[in-house]
Amino acid sequence: MPHHRLLRGAVMSAVLVCSISLCASAHAQQAPAPAATADTMMLKLPAANTAPAAAPAAAEGSVQFIGTATVLIRYQGFTILTDPNFLHKGDHVHLGYGLTSERLTNPAIDLDQLPPIDLVVLSHMHEDHFDKLVQEKLAKDTPIVTTKEASEALKKLGFTRTYGLSKWGRLEVEKGDARLRITAAPGRHGKVGMQALLPTVMGSVLDFGPDTGTPSYRMYISGDTLVYDDLKNIPQRFPGIDLALLHLGGTRILGVFKVTMDGKDGVRLMQIVQPRHAIPIHYNDYDVFKSPLADFAREVKAAGLEQKVTYLAHGQTYTFTPAKR
Protein backbone atom coordinates (compact mmCIF):
# COMPACT_ATOMS: atom_id res chain seq x y z
CA MET A 1 0.00 0.00 0.00
CA PRO A 2 2.78 2.55 0.71
CA HIS A 3 4.22 1.81 -2.77
CA HIS A 4 0.79 2.43 -4.31
CA ARG A 5 0.49 5.79 -2.57
CA LEU A 6 4.02 6.72 -3.66
CA LEU A 7 3.25 5.79 -7.29
CA ARG A 8 -0.03 7.68 -7.20
CA GLY A 9 1.72 10.74 -5.80
CA ALA A 10 4.39 10.57 -8.49
CA VAL A 11 1.81 10.37 -11.26
CA MET A 12 -0.24 13.23 -9.79
CA SER A 13 2.92 15.37 -9.52
CA ALA A 14 3.78 14.59 -13.12
CA VAL A 15 0.27 15.60 -14.14
CA LEU A 16 0.65 18.99 -12.47
CA VAL A 17 4.00 19.60 -14.15
CA CYS A 18 2.64 18.54 -17.53
CA SER A 19 -0.46 20.70 -17.10
CA ILE A 20 1.68 23.79 -16.50
CA SER A 21 4.03 23.07 -19.40
CA LEU A 22 1.24 22.28 -21.85
CA CYS A 23 -1.28 24.96 -20.96
CA ALA A 24 0.28 27.42 -23.37
CA SER A 25 -0.27 25.04 -26.28
CA ALA A 26 -3.71 23.78 -25.26
CA HIS A 27 -5.56 26.47 -27.22
CA ALA A 28 -3.55 25.70 -30.35
CA GLN A 29 -4.41 22.00 -30.10
CA GLN A 30 -8.10 22.82 -30.32
CA ALA A 31 -7.80 24.56 -33.71
CA PRO A 32 -8.97 22.53 -36.74
CA ALA A 33 -6.17 20.86 -38.67
CA PRO A 34 -5.88 22.19 -42.23
CA ALA A 35 -6.84 19.57 -44.80
CA ALA A 36 -3.90 20.46 -47.03
CA THR A 37 -1.36 19.09 -44.52
CA ALA A 38 -2.66 15.51 -44.56
CA ASP A 39 -0.11 12.93 -45.70
CA THR A 40 -1.04 9.95 -47.84
CA MET A 41 0.47 6.45 -47.86
CA MET A 42 -0.31 3.52 -50.16
CA LEU A 43 -0.81 -0.19 -49.52
CA LYS A 44 -1.44 -2.70 -52.31
CA LEU A 45 -2.70 -6.11 -51.20
CA PRO A 46 -2.81 -9.22 -53.38
CA ALA A 47 -6.20 -9.79 -54.98
CA ALA A 48 -8.27 -12.52 -53.37
CA ASN A 49 -8.28 -15.86 -55.16
CA THR A 50 -12.05 -16.20 -55.11
CA ALA A 51 -14.59 -17.05 -57.77
CA PRO A 52 -16.62 -14.21 -59.33
CA ALA A 53 -19.73 -15.67 -57.69
CA ALA A 54 -18.51 -14.25 -54.39
CA ALA A 55 -18.99 -10.67 -55.65
CA PRO A 56 -22.68 -10.21 -54.69
CA ALA A 57 -21.83 -10.88 -51.03
CA ALA A 58 -19.71 -7.72 -51.06
CA ALA A 59 -22.94 -5.72 -50.80
CA GLU A 60 -23.23 -6.95 -47.21
CA GLY A 61 -20.69 -6.40 -44.48
CA SER A 62 -20.20 -7.46 -40.87
CA VAL A 63 -18.57 -6.49 -37.59
CA GLN A 64 -17.81 -9.29 -35.13
CA PHE A 65 -17.06 -8.26 -31.54
CA ILE A 66 -14.23 -10.36 -30.08
CA GLY A 67 -13.73 -8.41 -26.87
CA THR A 68 -12.11 -5.22 -25.51
CA ALA A 69 -11.59 -3.03 -28.61
CA THR A 70 -10.98 -6.05 -30.83
CA VAL A 71 -13.38 -6.52 -33.72
CA LEU A 72 -13.29 -8.28 -37.10
CA ILE A 73 -14.58 -6.13 -39.95
CA ARG A 74 -15.46 -7.88 -43.20
CA TYR A 75 -16.59 -5.88 -46.21
CA GLN A 76 -15.96 -5.73 -49.97
CA GLY A 77 -13.33 -8.44 -49.77
CA PHE A 78 -11.38 -6.85 -46.90
CA THR A 79 -10.88 -8.54 -43.53
CA ILE A 80 -9.71 -6.02 -40.94
CA LEU A 81 -8.73 -6.63 -37.32
CA THR A 82 -8.77 -3.79 -34.80
CA ASP A 83 -6.74 -3.39 -31.59
CA PRO A 84 -5.85 -7.09 -31.18
CA ASN A 85 -6.11 -8.28 -27.58
CA PHE A 86 -6.38 -12.04 -27.08
CA LEU A 87 -5.40 -12.52 -23.45
CA HIS A 88 -7.73 -14.56 -21.24
CA LYS A 89 -9.53 -14.02 -17.98
CA GLY A 90 -7.01 -13.65 -15.13
CA ASP A 91 -4.17 -12.47 -17.40
CA HIS A 92 -2.61 -9.07 -16.76
CA VAL A 93 -1.49 -6.21 -19.00
CA HIS A 94 1.09 -3.55 -18.20
CA LEU A 95 -0.09 0.03 -18.69
CA GLY A 96 3.14 1.85 -17.84
CA TYR A 97 4.43 3.53 -14.68
CA GLY A 98 4.30 0.18 -12.89
CA LEU A 99 0.54 -0.10 -13.34
CA THR A 100 -1.15 -3.35 -14.35
CA SER A 101 -4.72 -4.40 -15.05
CA GLU A 102 -6.40 -7.80 -14.86
CA ARG A 103 -8.56 -9.13 -17.68
CA LEU A 104 -12.04 -10.10 -16.49
CA THR A 105 -13.32 -11.77 -19.68
CA ASN A 106 -12.22 -14.18 -22.39
CA PRO A 107 -11.99 -13.26 -26.06
CA ALA A 108 -14.69 -14.76 -28.26
CA ILE A 109 -12.03 -16.53 -30.33
CA ASP A 110 -8.33 -17.13 -29.88
CA LEU A 111 -5.58 -15.55 -31.94
CA ASP A 112 -4.84 -18.79 -33.81
CA GLN A 113 -8.52 -19.08 -34.82
CA LEU A 114 -8.53 -15.85 -36.82
CA PRO A 115 -9.25 -15.96 -40.55
CA PRO A 116 -6.58 -14.53 -42.88
CA ILE A 117 -6.22 -10.83 -42.05
CA ASP A 118 -5.58 -8.12 -44.63
CA LEU A 119 -4.52 -5.49 -42.12
CA VAL A 120 -4.73 -4.33 -38.51
CA VAL A 121 -6.00 -0.93 -37.38
CA LEU A 122 -4.34 -0.09 -34.06
CA SER A 123 -5.51 2.98 -32.16
CA HIS A 124 -2.47 3.16 -29.88
CA MET A 125 0.25 1.12 -28.21
CA HIS A 126 -1.16 -0.16 -24.92
CA GLU A 127 -1.10 -3.83 -23.98
CA ASP A 128 -4.89 -4.07 -23.70
CA HIS A 129 -4.91 -3.17 -27.41
CA PHE A 130 -1.78 -5.02 -28.59
CA ASP A 131 -0.85 -7.56 -25.95
CA LYS A 132 2.32 -9.62 -25.39
CA LEU A 133 0.73 -12.68 -27.04
CA VAL A 134 -0.05 -10.67 -30.17
CA GLN A 135 3.41 -9.10 -30.13
CA GLU A 136 4.91 -12.58 -30.15
CA LYS A 137 2.57 -14.55 -32.43
CA LEU A 138 1.05 -12.15 -34.97
CA ALA A 139 2.85 -12.52 -38.31
CA LYS A 140 5.51 -9.84 -38.48
CA ASP A 141 4.61 -8.95 -42.07
CA THR A 142 0.98 -8.11 -41.19
CA PRO A 143 0.19 -4.55 -42.36
CA ILE A 144 -0.59 -2.40 -39.30
CA VAL A 145 -2.10 1.09 -39.57
CA THR A 146 -1.50 3.14 -36.44
CA THR A 147 0.00 6.31 -34.98
CA LYS A 148 3.55 7.34 -35.85
CA GLU A 149 4.59 6.69 -32.25
CA ALA A 150 3.14 3.16 -32.23
CA SER A 151 4.61 2.47 -35.67
CA GLU A 152 8.11 3.07 -34.36
CA ALA A 153 7.46 0.85 -31.33
CA LEU A 154 6.18 -1.93 -33.59
CA LYS A 155 9.28 -1.74 -35.79
CA LYS A 156 11.42 -2.33 -32.70
CA LEU A 157 9.34 -5.47 -32.06
CA GLY A 158 10.14 -6.76 -35.54
CA PHE A 159 7.01 -5.78 -37.46
CA THR A 160 7.98 -4.90 -41.02
CA ARG A 161 4.85 -3.34 -42.57
CA THR A 162 3.75 -0.52 -40.31
CA TYR A 163 1.98 2.61 -41.52
CA GLY A 164 2.29 5.46 -39.04
CA LEU A 165 -0.24 8.24 -39.59
CA SER A 166 -0.38 11.73 -38.18
CA LYS A 167 -3.74 13.40 -37.53
CA TRP A 168 -5.78 13.46 -40.78
CA GLY A 169 -3.11 11.38 -42.50
CA ARG A 170 -4.49 8.56 -44.63
CA LEU A 171 -3.67 5.19 -46.09
CA GLU A 172 -5.05 4.23 -49.51
CA VAL A 173 -5.52 0.46 -49.75
CA GLU A 174 -6.01 -1.54 -52.94
CA LYS A 175 -7.01 -5.19 -53.11
CA GLY A 176 -7.81 -6.19 -56.66
CA ASP A 177 -10.71 -3.94 -57.66
CA ALA A 178 -11.60 -3.13 -54.04
CA ARG A 179 -10.61 0.19 -52.49
CA LEU A 180 -10.37 1.37 -48.89
CA ARG A 181 -9.18 4.66 -47.40
CA ILE A 182 -8.20 4.81 -43.72
CA THR A 183 -7.87 8.29 -42.20
CA ALA A 184 -6.42 9.01 -38.76
CA ALA A 185 -8.99 11.02 -36.78
CA PRO A 186 -8.30 13.03 -33.61
CA GLY A 187 -8.12 11.30 -30.26
CA ARG A 188 -6.91 12.27 -26.79
CA HIS A 189 -6.24 9.54 -24.23
CA GLY A 190 -6.80 11.76 -21.21
CA LYS A 191 -7.02 15.44 -20.37
CA VAL A 192 -4.21 17.78 -21.36
CA GLY A 193 -2.06 17.07 -18.29
CA MET A 194 -2.53 13.30 -18.36
CA GLN A 195 -2.06 13.16 -22.13
CA ALA A 196 1.70 13.62 -21.82
CA LEU A 197 1.91 10.46 -19.70
CA LEU A 198 -0.10 8.32 -22.12
CA PRO A 199 0.59 7.05 -25.65
CA THR A 200 -0.57 9.01 -28.66
CA VAL A 201 -3.95 7.71 -29.79
CA MET A 202 -5.95 8.00 -32.99
CA GLY A 203 -9.48 7.40 -34.08
CA SER A 204 -10.02 6.00 -37.57
CA VAL A 205 -12.38 6.67 -40.45
CA LEU A 206 -12.72 3.77 -42.89
CA ASP A 207 -14.12 4.71 -46.29
CA PHE A 208 -14.95 1.71 -48.48
CA GLY A 209 -15.30 2.00 -52.25
CA PRO A 210 -13.56 3.77 -55.13
CA ASP A 211 -15.42 7.08 -54.77
CA THR A 212 -13.66 8.97 -52.00
CA GLY A 213 -16.27 11.71 -52.03
CA THR A 214 -19.18 9.29 -51.69
CA PRO A 215 -17.95 6.02 -50.18
CA SER A 216 -20.22 2.99 -50.29
CA TYR A 217 -19.82 2.68 -46.51
CA ARG A 218 -18.18 4.97 -43.94
CA MET A 219 -17.15 3.63 -40.54
CA TYR A 220 -15.70 5.55 -37.62
CA ILE A 221 -13.72 3.94 -34.77
CA SER A 222 -13.26 6.28 -31.84
CA GLY A 223 -10.11 4.83 -30.29
CA ASP A 224 -9.43 5.43 -26.60
CA THR A 225 -10.38 9.08 -26.47
CA LEU A 226 -12.21 11.51 -24.27
CA VAL A 227 -14.63 14.05 -25.74
CA TYR A 228 -12.87 17.29 -26.65
CA ASP A 229 -13.15 20.08 -29.21
CA ASP A 230 -11.09 18.51 -32.01
CA LEU A 231 -13.68 15.76 -32.40
CA LYS A 232 -16.11 18.33 -33.80
CA ASN A 233 -13.97 18.42 -36.95
CA ILE A 234 -14.75 14.78 -37.74
CA PRO A 235 -18.32 15.26 -39.02
CA GLN A 236 -17.21 18.37 -40.92
CA ARG A 237 -14.62 16.38 -42.84
CA PHE A 238 -16.52 13.10 -42.86
CA PRO A 239 -20.29 13.65 -42.94
CA GLY A 240 -22.66 10.74 -43.27
CA ILE A 241 -20.91 8.23 -41.01
CA ASP A 242 -22.77 4.93 -41.35
CA LEU A 243 -21.42 3.16 -38.26
CA ALA A 244 -19.46 4.28 -35.19
CA LEU A 245 -17.59 1.87 -32.93
CA LEU A 246 -17.25 3.59 -29.55
CA HIS A 247 -14.50 2.77 -27.06
CA LEU A 248 -16.18 3.15 -23.66
CA GLY A 249 -15.47 1.73 -20.19
CA GLY A 250 -14.72 4.95 -18.33
CA THR A 251 -11.19 3.65 -17.74
CA ARG A 252 -9.60 5.22 -14.68
CA ILE A 253 -5.91 5.10 -13.89
CA LEU A 254 -5.30 4.67 -10.14
CA GLY A 255 -9.07 4.90 -9.80
CA VAL A 256 -8.88 8.68 -10.30
CA PHE A 257 -7.86 9.80 -13.80
CA LYS A 258 -10.44 9.07 -16.52
CA VAL A 259 -8.76 8.17 -19.82
CA THR A 260 -11.60 6.67 -21.90
CA MET A 261 -15.22 7.66 -22.42
CA ASP A 262 -17.92 6.67 -19.95
CA GLY A 263 -21.59 6.23 -20.85
CA LYS A 264 -22.40 9.93 -20.90
CA ASP A 265 -19.33 10.69 -23.01
CA GLY A 266 -20.32 8.01 -25.51
CA VAL A 267 -23.69 9.67 -26.10
CA ARG A 268 -22.02 13.07 -26.41
CA LEU A 269 -19.74 11.68 -29.12
CA MET A 270 -22.72 10.19 -30.94
CA GLN A 271 -24.35 13.61 -30.89
CA ILE A 272 -21.16 15.15 -32.30
CA VAL A 273 -20.35 12.74 -35.14
CA GLN A 274 -24.00 11.86 -35.91
CA PRO A 275 -23.57 8.25 -37.08
CA ARG A 276 -26.53 6.42 -38.57
CA HIS A 277 -25.75 3.60 -36.14
CA ALA A 278 -23.37 2.90 -33.24
CA ILE A 279 -21.93 -0.11 -31.43
CA PRO A 280 -20.28 0.21 -27.99
CA ILE A 281 -17.10 -1.81 -27.44
CA HIS A 282 -14.26 -1.75 -24.86
CA TYR A 283 -16.59 -1.70 -21.85
CA ASN A 284 -16.19 -4.64 -19.46
CA ASP A 285 -12.94 -6.48 -20.07
CA TYR A 286 -10.47 -5.06 -17.54
CA ASP A 287 -10.64 -4.05 -13.90
CA VAL A 288 -9.67 -0.47 -14.75
CA PHE A 289 -12.96 -0.11 -16.67
CA LYS A 290 -15.22 1.66 -14.18
CA SER A 291 -18.28 2.58 -16.30
CA PRO A 292 -20.34 -0.52 -17.20
CA LEU A 293 -22.33 -0.85 -20.39
CA ALA A 294 -25.50 -0.15 -18.38
CA ASP A 295 -24.30 3.45 -17.94
CA PHE A 296 -24.20 3.94 -21.70
CA ALA A 297 -27.55 2.19 -22.22
CA ARG A 298 -29.18 4.48 -19.66
CA GLU A 299 -27.77 7.60 -21.35
CA VAL A 300 -28.79 6.32 -24.79
CA LYS A 301 -32.36 5.84 -23.60
CA ALA A 302 -32.46 9.28 -21.98
CA ALA A 303 -31.26 10.85 -25.24
CA GLY A 304 -33.81 8.98 -27.34
CA LEU A 305 -31.13 7.21 -29.37
CA GLU A 306 -32.10 3.58 -28.73
CA GLN A 307 -32.95 2.87 -32.39
CA LYS A 308 -29.42 3.90 -33.38
CA VAL A 309 -27.50 1.53 -31.10
CA THR A 310 -26.80 -2.20 -31.28
CA TYR A 311 -25.35 -3.98 -28.24
CA LEU A 312 -23.07 -6.93 -28.98
CA ALA A 313 -21.95 -9.58 -26.52
CA HIS A 314 -18.55 -11.15 -27.10
CA GLY A 315 -18.71 -13.25 -30.27
CA GLN A 316 -21.84 -11.65 -31.70
CA THR A 317 -21.90 -10.12 -35.17
CA TYR A 318 -23.58 -7.01 -36.56
CA THR A 319 -24.45 -7.26 -40.26
CA PHE A 320 -24.94 -4.19 -42.40
CA THR A 321 -26.04 -3.26 -45.89
CA PRO A 322 -24.99 0.17 -47.22
CA ALA A 323 -27.72 2.78 -47.29
CA LYS A 324 -28.51 4.57 -50.53
CA ARG A 325 -26.77 7.96 -50.73
Coordinates of C-alpha atoms in Angstrom, one line a residue:
M1 CA 0.0 0.0 0.0
P2 CA 2.8 2.6 0.7
H3 CA 4.2 1.8 -2.8
H4 CA 0.8 2.4 -4.3
R5 CA 0.5 5.8 -2.6
L6 CA 4.0 6.7 -3.7
L7 CA 3.3 5.8 -7.3
R8 CA 0.0 7.7 -7.2
G9 CA 1.7 10.7 -5.8
A10 CA 4.4 10.6 -8.5
V11 CA 1.8 10.4 -11.3
M12 CA -0.2 13.2 -9.8
S13 CA 2.9 15.4 -9.5
A14 CA 3.8 14.6 -13.1
V15 CA 0.3 15.6 -14.1
L16 CA 0.7 19.0 -12.5
V17 CA 4.0 19.6 -14.2
C18 CA 2.6 18.5 -17.5
S19 CA -0.5 20.7 -17.1
I20 CA 1.7 23.8 -16.5
S21 CA 4.0 23.1 -19.4
L22 CA 1.2 22.3 -21.8
C23 CA -1.3 25.0 -21.0
A24 CA 0.3 27.4 -23.4
S25 CA -0.3 25.0 -26.3
A26 CA -3.7 23.8 -25.3
H27 CA -5.6 26.5 -27.2
A28 CA -3.5 25.7 -30.4
Q29 CA -4.4 22.0 -30.1
Q30 CA -8.1 22.8 -30.3
A31 CA -7.8 24.6 -33.7
P32 CA -9.0 22.5 -36.7
A33 CA -6.2 20.9 -38.7
P34 CA -5.9 22.2 -42.2
A35 CA -6.8 19.6 -44.8
A36 CA -3.9 20.5 -47.0
T37 CA -1.4 19.1 -44.5
A38 CA -2.7 15.5 -44.6
D39 CA -0.1 12.9 -45.7
T40 CA -1.0 9.9 -47.8
M41 CA 0.5 6.4 -47.9
M42 CA -0.3 3.5 -50.2
L43 CA -0.8 -0.2 -49.5
K44 CA -1.4 -2.7 -52.3
L45 CA -2.7 -6.1 -51.2
P46 CA -2.8 -9.2 -53.4
A47 CA -6.2 -9.8 -55.0
A48 CA -8.3 -12.5 -53.4
N49 CA -8.3 -15.9 -55.2
T50 CA -12.1 -16.2 -55.1
A51 CA -14.6 -17.0 -57.8
P52 CA -16.6 -14.2 -59.3
A53 CA -19.7 -15.7 -57.7
A54 CA -18.5 -14.2 -54.4
A55 CA -19.0 -10.7 -55.7
P56 CA -22.7 -10.2 -54.7
A57 CA -21.8 -10.9 -51.0
A58 CA -19.7 -7.7 -51.1
A59 CA -22.9 -5.7 -50.8
E60 CA -23.2 -7.0 -47.2
G61 CA -20.7 -6.4 -44.5
S62 CA -20.2 -7.5 -40.9
V63 CA -18.6 -6.5 -37.6
Q64 CA -17.8 -9.3 -35.1
F65 CA -17.1 -8.3 -31.5
I66 CA -14.2 -10.4 -30.1
G67 CA -13.7 -8.4 -26.9
T68 CA -12.1 -5.2 -25.5
A69 CA -11.6 -3.0 -28.6
T70 CA -11.0 -6.0 -30.8
V71 CA -13.4 -6.5 -33.7
L72 CA -13.3 -8.3 -37.1
I73 CA -14.6 -6.1 -39.9
R74 CA -15.5 -7.9 -43.2
Y75 CA -16.6 -5.9 -46.2
Q76 CA -16.0 -5.7 -50.0
G77 CA -13.3 -8.4 -49.8
F78 CA -11.4 -6.8 -46.9
T79 CA -10.9 -8.5 -43.5
I80 CA -9.7 -6.0 -40.9
L81 CA -8.7 -6.6 -37.3
T82 CA -8.8 -3.8 -34.8
D83 CA -6.7 -3.4 -31.6
P84 CA -5.9 -7.1 -31.2
N85 CA -6.1 -8.3 -27.6
F86 CA -6.4 -12.0 -27.1
L87 CA -5.4 -12.5 -23.4
H88 CA -7.7 -14.6 -21.2
K89 CA -9.5 -14.0 -18.0
G90 CA -7.0 -13.7 -15.1
D91 CA -4.2 -12.5 -17.4
H92 CA -2.6 -9.1 -16.8
V93 CA -1.5 -6.2 -19.0
H94 CA 1.1 -3.5 -18.2
L95 CA -0.1 0.0 -18.7
G96 CA 3.1 1.8 -17.8
Y97 CA 4.4 3.5 -14.7
G98 CA 4.3 0.2 -12.9
L99 CA 0.5 -0.1 -13.3
T100 CA -1.1 -3.4 -14.4
S101 CA -4.7 -4.4 -15.0
E102 CA -6.4 -7.8 -14.9
R103 CA -8.6 -9.1 -17.7
L104 CA -12.0 -10.1 -16.5
T105 CA -13.3 -11.8 -19.7
N106 CA -12.2 -14.2 -22.4
P107 CA -12.0 -13.3 -26.1
A108 CA -14.7 -14.8 -28.3
I109 CA -12.0 -16.5 -30.3
D110 CA -8.3 -17.1 -29.9
L111 CA -5.6 -15.5 -31.9
D112 CA -4.8 -18.8 -33.8
Q113 CA -8.5 -19.1 -34.8
L114 CA -8.5 -15.8 -36.8
P115 CA -9.3 -16.0 -40.5
P116 CA -6.6 -14.5 -42.9
I117 CA -6.2 -10.8 -42.1
D118 CA -5.6 -8.1 -44.6
L119 CA -4.5 -5.5 -42.1
V120 CA -4.7 -4.3 -38.5
V121 CA -6.0 -0.9 -37.4
L122 CA -4.3 -0.1 -34.1
S123 CA -5.5 3.0 -32.2
H124 CA -2.5 3.2 -29.9
M125 CA 0.2 1.1 -28.2
H126 CA -1.2 -0.2 -24.9
E127 CA -1.1 -3.8 -24.0
D128 CA -4.9 -4.1 -23.7
H129 CA -4.9 -3.2 -27.4
F130 CA -1.8 -5.0 -28.6
D131 CA -0.9 -7.6 -26.0
K132 CA 2.3 -9.6 -25.4
L133 CA 0.7 -12.7 -27.0
V134 CA 0.0 -10.7 -30.2
Q135 CA 3.4 -9.1 -30.1
E136 CA 4.9 -12.6 -30.2
K137 CA 2.6 -14.6 -32.4
L138 CA 1.1 -12.2 -35.0
A139 CA 2.8 -12.5 -38.3
K140 CA 5.5 -9.8 -38.5
D141 CA 4.6 -8.9 -42.1
T142 CA 1.0 -8.1 -41.2
P143 CA 0.2 -4.5 -42.4
I144 CA -0.6 -2.4 -39.3
V145 CA -2.1 1.1 -39.6
T146 CA -1.5 3.1 -36.4
T147 CA 0.0 6.3 -35.0
K148 CA 3.5 7.3 -35.8
E149 CA 4.6 6.7 -32.2
A150 CA 3.1 3.2 -32.2
S151 CA 4.6 2.5 -35.7
E152 CA 8.1 3.1 -34.4
A153 CA 7.5 0.8 -31.3
L154 CA 6.2 -1.9 -33.6
K155 CA 9.3 -1.7 -35.8
K156 CA 11.4 -2.3 -32.7
L157 CA 9.3 -5.5 -32.1
G158 CA 10.1 -6.8 -35.5
F159 CA 7.0 -5.8 -37.5
T160 CA 8.0 -4.9 -41.0
R161 CA 4.9 -3.3 -42.6
T162 CA 3.7 -0.5 -40.3
Y163 CA 2.0 2.6 -41.5
G164 CA 2.3 5.5 -39.0
L165 CA -0.2 8.2 -39.6
S166 CA -0.4 11.7 -38.2
K167 CA -3.7 13.4 -37.5
W168 CA -5.8 13.5 -40.8
G169 CA -3.1 11.4 -42.5
R170 CA -4.5 8.6 -44.6
L171 CA -3.7 5.2 -46.1
E172 CA -5.0 4.2 -49.5
V173 CA -5.5 0.5 -49.7
E174 CA -6.0 -1.5 -52.9
K175 CA -7.0 -5.2 -53.1
G176 CA -7.8 -6.2 -56.7
D177 CA -10.7 -3.9 -57.7
A178 CA -11.6 -3.1 -54.0
R179 CA -10.6 0.2 -52.5
L180 CA -10.4 1.4 -48.9
R181 CA -9.2 4.7 -47.4
I182 CA -8.2 4.8 -43.7
T183 CA -7.9 8.3 -42.2
A184 CA -6.4 9.0 -38.8
A185 CA -9.0 11.0 -36.8
P186 CA -8.3 13.0 -33.6
G187 CA -8.1 11.3 -30.3
R188 CA -6.9 12.3 -26.8
H189 CA -6.2 9.5 -24.2
G190 CA -6.8 11.8 -21.2
K191 CA -7.0 15.4 -20.4
V192 CA -4.2 17.8 -21.4
G193 CA -2.1 17.1 -18.3
M194 CA -2.5 13.3 -18.4
Q195 CA -2.1 13.2 -22.1
A196 CA 1.7 13.6 -21.8
L197 CA 1.9 10.5 -19.7
L198 CA -0.1 8.3 -22.1
P199 CA 0.6 7.1 -25.6
T200 CA -0.6 9.0 -28.7
V201 CA -4.0 7.7 -29.8
M202 CA -6.0 8.0 -33.0
G203 CA -9.5 7.4 -34.1
S204 CA -10.0 6.0 -37.6
V205 CA -12.4 6.7 -40.4
L206 CA -12.7 3.8 -42.9
D207 CA -14.1 4.7 -46.3
F208 CA -14.9 1.7 -48.5
G209 CA -15.3 2.0 -52.2
P210 CA -13.6 3.8 -55.1
D211 CA -15.4 7.1 -54.8
T212 CA -13.7 9.0 -52.0
G213 CA -16.3 11.7 -52.0
T214 CA -19.2 9.3 -51.7
P215 CA -18.0 6.0 -50.2
S216 CA -20.2 3.0 -50.3
Y217 CA -19.8 2.7 -46.5
R218 CA -18.2 5.0 -43.9
M219 CA -17.1 3.6 -40.5
Y220 CA -15.7 5.6 -37.6
I221 CA -13.7 3.9 -34.8
S222 CA -13.3 6.3 -31.8
G223 CA -10.1 4.8 -30.3
D224 CA -9.4 5.4 -26.6
T225 CA -10.4 9.1 -26.5
L226 CA -12.2 11.5 -24.3
V227 CA -14.6 14.0 -25.7
Y228 CA -12.9 17.3 -26.6
D229 CA -13.1 20.1 -29.2
D230 CA -11.1 18.5 -32.0
L231 CA -13.7 15.8 -32.4
K232 CA -16.1 18.3 -33.8
N233 CA -14.0 18.4 -37.0
I234 CA -14.7 14.8 -37.7
P235 CA -18.3 15.3 -39.0
Q236 CA -17.2 18.4 -40.9
R237 CA -14.6 16.4 -42.8
F238 CA -16.5 13.1 -42.9
P239 CA -20.3 13.7 -42.9
G240 CA -22.7 10.7 -43.3
I241 CA -20.9 8.2 -41.0
D242 CA -22.8 4.9 -41.3
L243 CA -21.4 3.2 -38.3
A244 CA -19.5 4.3 -35.2
L245 CA -17.6 1.9 -32.9
L246 CA -17.3 3.6 -29.6
H247 CA -14.5 2.8 -27.1
L248 CA -16.2 3.2 -23.7
G249 CA -15.5 1.7 -20.2
G250 CA -14.7 5.0 -18.3
T251 CA -11.2 3.7 -17.7
R252 CA -9.6 5.2 -14.7
I253 CA -5.9 5.1 -13.9
L254 CA -5.3 4.7 -10.1
G255 CA -9.1 4.9 -9.8
V256 CA -8.9 8.7 -10.3
F257 CA -7.9 9.8 -13.8
K258 CA -10.4 9.1 -16.5
V259 CA -8.8 8.2 -19.8
T260 CA -11.6 6.7 -21.9
M261 CA -15.2 7.7 -22.4
D262 CA -17.9 6.7 -19.9
G263 CA -21.6 6.2 -20.9
K264 CA -22.4 9.9 -20.9
D265 CA -19.3 10.7 -23.0
G266 CA -20.3 8.0 -25.5
V267 CA -23.7 9.7 -26.1
R268 CA -22.0 13.1 -26.4
L269 CA -19.7 11.7 -29.1
M270 CA -22.7 10.2 -30.9
Q271 CA -24.3 13.6 -30.9
I272 CA -21.2 15.1 -32.3
V273 CA -20.4 12.7 -35.1
Q274 CA -24.0 11.9 -35.9
P275 CA -23.6 8.2 -37.1
R276 CA -26.5 6.4 -38.6
H277 CA -25.8 3.6 -36.1
A278 CA -23.4 2.9 -33.2
I279 CA -21.9 -0.1 -31.4
P280 CA -20.3 0.2 -28.0
I281 CA -17.1 -1.8 -27.4
H282 CA -14.3 -1.7 -24.9
Y283 CA -16.6 -1.7 -21.8
N284 CA -16.2 -4.6 -19.5
D285 CA -12.9 -6.5 -20.1
Y286 CA -10.5 -5.1 -17.5
D287 CA -10.6 -4.1 -13.9
V288 CA -9.7 -0.5 -14.8
F289 CA -13.0 -0.1 -16.7
K290 CA -15.2 1.7 -14.2
S291 CA -18.3 2.6 -16.3
P292 CA -20.3 -0.5 -17.2
L293 CA -22.3 -0.9 -20.4
A294 CA -25.5 -0.2 -18.4
D295 CA -24.3 3.4 -17.9
F296 CA -24.2 3.9 -21.7
A297 CA -27.5 2.2 -22.2
R298 CA -29.2 4.5 -19.7
E299 CA -27.8 7.6 -21.3
V300 CA -28.8 6.3 -24.8
K301 CA -32.4 5.8 -23.6
A302 CA -32.5 9.3 -22.0
A303 CA -31.3 10.8 -25.2
G304 CA -33.8 9.0 -27.3
L305 CA -31.1 7.2 -29.4
E306 CA -32.1 3.6 -28.7
Q307 CA -33.0 2.9 -32.4
K308 CA -29.4 3.9 -33.4
V309 CA -27.5 1.5 -31.1
T310 CA -26.8 -2.2 -31.3
Y311 CA -25.3 -4.0 -28.2
L312 CA -23.1 -6.9 -29.0
A313 CA -22.0 -9.6 -26.5
H314 CA -18.6 -11.2 -27.1
G315 CA -18.7 -13.2 -30.3
Q316 CA -21.8 -11.6 -31.7
T317 CA -21.9 -10.1 -35.2
Y318 CA -23.6 -7.0 -36.6
T319 CA -24.5 -7.3 -40.3
F320 CA -24.9 -4.2 -42.4
T321 CA -26.0 -3.3 -45.9
P322 CA -25.0 0.2 -47.2
A323 CA -27.7 2.8 -47.3
K324 CA -28.5 4.6 -50.5
R325 CA -26.8 8.0 -50.7

